[in-house]
C-alpha positions in Angstrom: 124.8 161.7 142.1 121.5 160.6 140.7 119.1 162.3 138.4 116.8 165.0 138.0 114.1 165.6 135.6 111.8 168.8 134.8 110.4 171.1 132.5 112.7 172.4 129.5 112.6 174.8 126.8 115.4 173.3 125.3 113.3 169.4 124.7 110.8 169.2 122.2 108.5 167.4 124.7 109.2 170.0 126.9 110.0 167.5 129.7 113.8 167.0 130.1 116.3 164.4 132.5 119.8 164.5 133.3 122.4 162.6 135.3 125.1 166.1 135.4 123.7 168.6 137.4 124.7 171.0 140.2 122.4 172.9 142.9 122.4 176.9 142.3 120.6 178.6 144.2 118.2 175.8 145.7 117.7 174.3 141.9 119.3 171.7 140.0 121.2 172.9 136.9 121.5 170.6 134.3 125.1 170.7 133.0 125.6 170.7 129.2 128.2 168.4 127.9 129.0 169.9 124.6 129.7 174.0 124.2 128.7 175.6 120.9 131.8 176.3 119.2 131.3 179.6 116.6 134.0 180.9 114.6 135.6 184.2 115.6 135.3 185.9 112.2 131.6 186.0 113.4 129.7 188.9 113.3 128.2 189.4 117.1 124.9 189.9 116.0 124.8 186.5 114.1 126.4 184.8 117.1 124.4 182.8 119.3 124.2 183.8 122.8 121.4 182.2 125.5 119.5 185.0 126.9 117.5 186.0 129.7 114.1 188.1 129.2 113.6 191.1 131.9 116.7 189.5 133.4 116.8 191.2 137.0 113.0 190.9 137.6 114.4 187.5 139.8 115.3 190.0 142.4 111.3 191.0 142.7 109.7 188.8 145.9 107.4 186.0 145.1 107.3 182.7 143.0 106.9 182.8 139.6 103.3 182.1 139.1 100.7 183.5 136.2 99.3 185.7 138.9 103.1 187.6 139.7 103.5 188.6 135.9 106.6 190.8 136.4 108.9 187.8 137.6 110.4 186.2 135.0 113.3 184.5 136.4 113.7 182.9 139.9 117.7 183.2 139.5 120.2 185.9 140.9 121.9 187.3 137.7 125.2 185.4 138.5 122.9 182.2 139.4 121.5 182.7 135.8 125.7 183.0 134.1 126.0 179.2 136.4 122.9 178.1 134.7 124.4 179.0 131.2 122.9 182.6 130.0 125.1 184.8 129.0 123.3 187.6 127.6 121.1 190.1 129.9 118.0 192.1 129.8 119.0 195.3 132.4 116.4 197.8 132.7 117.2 200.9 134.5 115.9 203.5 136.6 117.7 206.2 137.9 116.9 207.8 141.8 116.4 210.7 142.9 118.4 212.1 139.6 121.6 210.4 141.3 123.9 208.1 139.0 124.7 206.7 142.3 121.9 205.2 142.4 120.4 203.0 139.3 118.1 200.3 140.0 116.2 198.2 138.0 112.3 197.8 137.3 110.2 196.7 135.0 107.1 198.1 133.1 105.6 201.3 132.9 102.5 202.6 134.0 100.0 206.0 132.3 97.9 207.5 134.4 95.9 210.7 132.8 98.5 211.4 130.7 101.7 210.8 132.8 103.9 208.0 133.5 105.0 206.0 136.4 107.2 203.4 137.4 105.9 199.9 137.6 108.5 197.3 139.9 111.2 198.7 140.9 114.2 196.7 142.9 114.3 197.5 146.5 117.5 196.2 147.7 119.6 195.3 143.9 121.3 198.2 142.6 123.6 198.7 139.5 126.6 199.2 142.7 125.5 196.2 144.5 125.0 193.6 141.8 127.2 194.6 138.4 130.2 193.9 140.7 129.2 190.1 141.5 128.7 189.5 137.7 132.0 191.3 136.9 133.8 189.0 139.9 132.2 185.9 138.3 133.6 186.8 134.4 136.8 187.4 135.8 136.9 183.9 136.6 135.5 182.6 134.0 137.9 184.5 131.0 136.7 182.9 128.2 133.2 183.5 128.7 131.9 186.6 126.8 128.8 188.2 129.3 126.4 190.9 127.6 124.5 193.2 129.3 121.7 194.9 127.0 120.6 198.1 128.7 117.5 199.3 127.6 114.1 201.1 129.3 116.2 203.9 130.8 114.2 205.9 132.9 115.3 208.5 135.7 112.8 210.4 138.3 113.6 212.7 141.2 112.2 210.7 143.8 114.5 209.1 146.5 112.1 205.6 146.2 110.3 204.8 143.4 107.2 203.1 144.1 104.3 202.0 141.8 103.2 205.3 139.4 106.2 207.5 140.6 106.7 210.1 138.5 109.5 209.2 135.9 110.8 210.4 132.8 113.1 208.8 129.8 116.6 208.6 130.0 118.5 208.0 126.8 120.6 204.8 127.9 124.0 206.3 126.1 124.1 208.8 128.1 127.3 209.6 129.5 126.5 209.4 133.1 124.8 206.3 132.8 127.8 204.9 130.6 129.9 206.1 133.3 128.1 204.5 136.2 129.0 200.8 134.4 132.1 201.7 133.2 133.8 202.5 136.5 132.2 199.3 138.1 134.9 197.4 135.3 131.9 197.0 132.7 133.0 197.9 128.9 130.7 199.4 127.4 129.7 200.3 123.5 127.1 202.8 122.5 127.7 202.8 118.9 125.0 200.8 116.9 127.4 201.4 113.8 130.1 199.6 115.5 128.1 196.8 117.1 126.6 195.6 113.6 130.0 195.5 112.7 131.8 194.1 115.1 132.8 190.4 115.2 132.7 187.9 117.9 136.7 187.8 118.2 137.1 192.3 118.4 134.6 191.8 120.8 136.3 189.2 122.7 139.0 191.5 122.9 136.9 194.8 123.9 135.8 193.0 126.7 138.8 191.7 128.5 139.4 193.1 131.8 
């Protein structure tokens, strides 16, 4: 009981207070009181969905100050579904050309004429962490989770560490679709289909 008050994106004075909050992940969550109700007949691209920007980069150590630019979020991925997103940023990096093994980074670097890898997650792997978000929407039916992969990359090194070696990796490829897929992910590659589809069909492509 009680109340908290901090900075918010969502208040025009960007200072915000609120009596219904829960602790995730060592912060107070302010609970909303009202859902946004959309009809079905919807398209999914006019729908609106709260979003997370470079959504994994919470995994990278550190706080998030103006120095550590690549952190963008302090929350796990399922701490961000509790705090109300529902659509994800996943950038992914294959190792050591193994599907097996898909992490995810952020950034790019050029160094006379090549590219490397910028962060890449140590410990947080496609394996490791898809499965906690796919556990969490499984108990939470109703709630319609995105994940936006994008800034597919794949090198042959075991480790990626800052200015590996990597190359592009079209993100509908079929051994990266796979690698989701099996985890209990649908997944969608068409961007005919997408524009196309409402909120209710993809409701319903969803379900597990």
């Amino acid at each position: 009981s009680g109340m908290v008050c901090g900075s918010s994106g969502q208040s025009p004075s960007g200072f915000q207070c609120c009596s219904k909050f829960e602790v995730i992940e060592g912060m107070a969550s302010c609970i909303l009181h009202e859902k946004i109700s959309v009809p079905g007949a919807t398209l999914l691209r006019q729908s609106p969905f709260l979003m997370t920007h470079d959504s994994t980069t919470s995994y990278k150590g550190g706080h998030l100050t103006k120095a550590n630019f690549v952190k963008t979020a302090s929350a796990s991925l399922v701490g961000q579904l509790a705090c109300g997103a529902r659509a994800f940023d996943i950038r992914v990096i294959v190792l050591n050309n193994n599907f097996d093994d898909i992490r995810f980074h952020h950034f790019n670097t050029k160094s006379n004429g090549k590219r490397g890898a910028g962060w890449v997650s140590r410990d947080q792997s496609v394996a490791n962490i898809v499965p906690e978000m796919v556990s969490w929407s499984r108990t939470h039916p109703d709630e319609l989770v995105l994940l936006s992969v994008s800034h597919c990359y794949i090198t042959s090194a075991k480790q990626a560490k800052y200015n590996t070696p990597i190359r592009d990796l079209d993100c509908r490829d079929s051994r990266l679709v796979d690698a989701f897929t099996k985890l209990g992910v649908r997944a969608e590659t068409s961007c005919n289909k997408l524009n196309s589809l409402t909120l209710d069909q993809a409701r319903q492509a969803a379900e597990m």
